[in-house]
mmCIF file of C-alpha atoms in Angstrom:
data_model
loop_
_atom_site.group_PDB
_atom_site.id
_atom_site.type_symbol
_atom_site.label_atom_id
_atom_site.label_comp_id
_atom_site.label_asym_id
_atom_site.label_seq_id
_atom_site.Cartn_x
_atom_site.Cartn_y
_atom_site.Cartn_z
ATOM 1 C CA PRO A 274 95.239 0.530 92.873
ATOM 2 C CA ARG A 275 98.624 1.017 92.400
ATOM 3 C CA HIS A 276 99.560 -1.573 95.020
ATOM 4 C CA GLU A 277 97.319 -4.234 94.458
ATOM 5 C CA GLY A 278 97.250 -6.912 97.048
ATOM 6 C CA ASP A 279 99.785 -4.940 99.280
ATOM 7 C CA LEU A 280 97.751 -2.923 101.933
ATOM 8 C CA LYS A 281 101.100 -2.448 104.015
ATOM 9 C CA VAL A 282 101.958 0.680 101.746
ATOM 10 C CA TYR A 283 98.688 2.262 102.592
ATOM 11 C CA ALA A 284 98.814 1.446 106.402
ATOM 12 C CA GLN A 285 102.422 3.004 106.376
ATOM 13 C CA TYR A 286 101.124 6.227 104.614
ATOM 14 C CA ILE A 287 98.277 6.559 107.118
ATOM 15 C CA GLN A 288 100.388 6.182 109.868
ATOM 16 C CA HIS A 289 102.661 8.730 108.450
ATOM 17 C CA LEU A 290 99.814 11.303 108.067
ATOM 18 C CA HIS A 291 98.979 10.531 111.591
ATOM 19 C CA ALA A 292 102.561 11.247 112.894
ATOM 20 C CA SER A 293 102.996 14.405 110.908
ATOM 21 C CA ARG A 294 99.773 16.023 112.063
ATOM 22 C CA PRO A 295 100.424 19.596 113.523
ATOM 23 C CA GLN A 296 100.292 19.852 117.322
ATOM 24 C CA LEU A 297 96.854 21.027 118.767
ATOM 25 C CA SER A 298 96.879 24.461 120.365
ATOM 26 C CA ASP A 299 95.820 24.796 123.953
ATOM 27 C CA SER A 300 92.366 25.873 123.059
ATOM 28 C CA ALA A 301 91.965 22.895 120.876
ATOM 29 C CA ARG A 302 93.331 20.649 123.100
ATOM 30 C CA PHE A 303 90.809 22.032 125.775
ATOM 31 C CA GLU A 304 87.835 21.605 123.348
ATOM 32 C CA GLN A 305 88.596 18.396 122.082
ATOM 33 C CA PRO A 306 86.677 16.284 124.260
ATOM 34 C CA TYR A 307 83.422 18.154 123.339
ATOM 35 C CA TRP A 308 84.028 18.126 119.319
ATOM 36 C CA ASP A 309 81.923 15.186 118.811
ATOM 37 C CA TYR A 310 78.848 15.844 120.949
ATOM 38 C CA LEU A 311 75.837 18.150 120.593
ATOM 39 C CA GLN A 312 75.571 20.814 123.313
ATOM 40 C CA VAL A 313 72.309 22.030 124.759
ATOM 41 C CA PRO A 314 72.127 25.704 124.174
ATOM 42 C CA LEU A 315 73.143 27.936 127.261
ATOM 43 C CA GLN A 316 70.736 30.289 128.610
ATOM 44 C CA PRO A 317 73.126 32.545 130.567
ATOM 45 C CA LEU A 318 70.031 34.857 131.747
ATOM 46 C CA ALA A 319 68.134 31.927 133.053
ATOM 47 C CA ASP A 320 70.656 29.633 134.351
ATOM 48 C CA ASN A 321 73.586 29.958 137.017
ATOM 49 C CA LEU A 322 76.576 29.257 134.742
ATOM 50 C CA GLU A 323 79.655 27.812 136.350
ATOM 51 C CA SER A 324 83.076 29.707 136.113
ATOM 52 C CA GLN A 325 84.587 26.959 133.742
ATOM 53 C CA THR A 326 81.629 27.655 131.165
ATOM 54 C CA TYR A 327 82.696 31.202 131.106
ATOM 55 C CA GLU A 328 86.305 30.158 130.711
ATOM 56 C CA VAL A 329 85.505 28.205 127.450
ATOM 57 C CA PHE A 330 83.693 31.356 126.150
ATOM 58 C CA GLU A 331 86.436 33.340 126.762
ATOM 59 C CA LYS A 332 88.903 31.081 124.997
ATOM 60 C CA ASP A 333 87.071 31.799 121.687
ATOM 61 C CA PRO A 334 89.494 34.656 120.247
ATOM 62 C CA VAL A 335 87.356 35.476 117.453
ATOM 63 C CA LYS A 336 84.482 36.869 119.151
ATOM 64 C CA TYR A 337 86.659 39.286 121.204
ATOM 65 C CA VAL A 338 88.682 40.378 117.964
ATOM 66 C CA ASN A 339 85.395 41.138 116.285
ATOM 67 C CA TYR A 340 84.087 43.099 119.353
ATOM 68 C CA GLU A 341 87.135 45.109 119.587
ATOM 69 C CA GLN A 342 86.901 46.055 115.642
ATOM 70 C CA ALA A 343 83.338 46.901 116.061
ATOM 71 C CA VAL A 344 84.109 49.194 118.958
ATOM 72 C CA PHE A 345 87.036 51.043 116.998
ATOM 73 C CA LEU A 346 84.715 51.298 114.106
ATOM 74 C CA ALA A 347 81.946 53.010 116.219
ATOM 75 C CA LEU A 348 84.412 55.112 117.852
ATOM 76 C CA LYS A 349 85.831 56.285 114.503
ATOM 77 C CA ASP A 350 82.284 56.986 113.232
ATOM 78 C CA LEU A 351 81.326 58.823 116.364
ATOM 79 C CA ARG A 352 84.599 60.936 116.350
ATOM 80 C CA ALA A 353 83.738 61.943 112.652
ATOM 81 C CA LYS A 354 80.198 62.822 113.353
ATOM 82 C CA VAL A 355 81.267 64.992 116.362
ATOM 83 C CA GLY A 356 84.352 66.443 114.550
ATOM 84 C CA GLY A 357 86.595 65.985 117.452
ATOM 85 C CA ASP A 358 90.380 65.129 117.249
ATOM 86 C CA ASN A 359 91.811 62.046 118.751
ATOM 87 C CA SER A 360 92.064 63.966 122.229
ATOM 88 C CA THR A 361 88.019 64.118 122.597
ATOM 89 C CA PRO A 362 87.314 61.892 125.338
ATOM 90 C CA PHE A 363 84.422 59.252 125.115
ATOM 91 C CA ILE A 364 82.786 57.166 127.580
ATOM 92 C CA VAL A 365 82.085 53.543 126.583
ATOM 93 C CA MET A 366 80.107 51.392 129.072
ATOM 94 C CA VAL A 367 80.124 47.570 128.839
ATOM 95 C CA VAL A 368 76.947 46.302 130.617
ATOM 96 C CA GLY A 369 77.158 42.506 131.691
ATOM 97 C CA ALA A 370 80.793 42.451 130.824
ATOM 98 C CA GLY A 371 81.165 39.043 132.995
ATOM 99 C CA ARG A 372 84.868 38.570 133.708
ATOM 100 C CA GLY A 373 86.207 41.435 131.737
ATOM 101 C CA PRO A 374 87.319 40.410 128.089
ATOM 102 C CA LEU A 375 84.612 42.561 126.555
ATOM 103 C CA VAL A 376 86.345 45.312 129.010
ATOM 104 C CA ARG A 377 89.824 44.795 127.380
ATOM 105 C CA ALA A 378 88.746 44.604 124.050
ATOM 106 C CA SER A 379 86.926 47.907 124.401
ATOM 107 C CA LEU A 380 90.184 49.471 125.925
ATOM 108 C CA ARG A 381 92.375 48.280 123.219
ATOM 109 C CA ALA A 382 89.756 49.553 120.601
ATOM 110 C CA SER A 383 90.062 53.025 122.164
#
């Protein structure tokens, strides 16, 4: 080591790294207590899940961004097959929509 016998320099650097960490986002702060625990897989069709459980699911933005993109591409493909213009209406049904994020993603995609 460069500072042989003087660990104070290394301790100061570790303190500096700790102090200069970026702030956690709201969702990361919410999830933080669960990071180091294995979770039993949920069975939403077999178990009556609490509202708080759905709230955790809804804080996962990646799923809803991907869902919105998938609906957008599906509508685009369907419009190309039908040959209609952008004014041709389509009906999109979201079955088992839960508390609504999938519906909002579908509306944004349209």
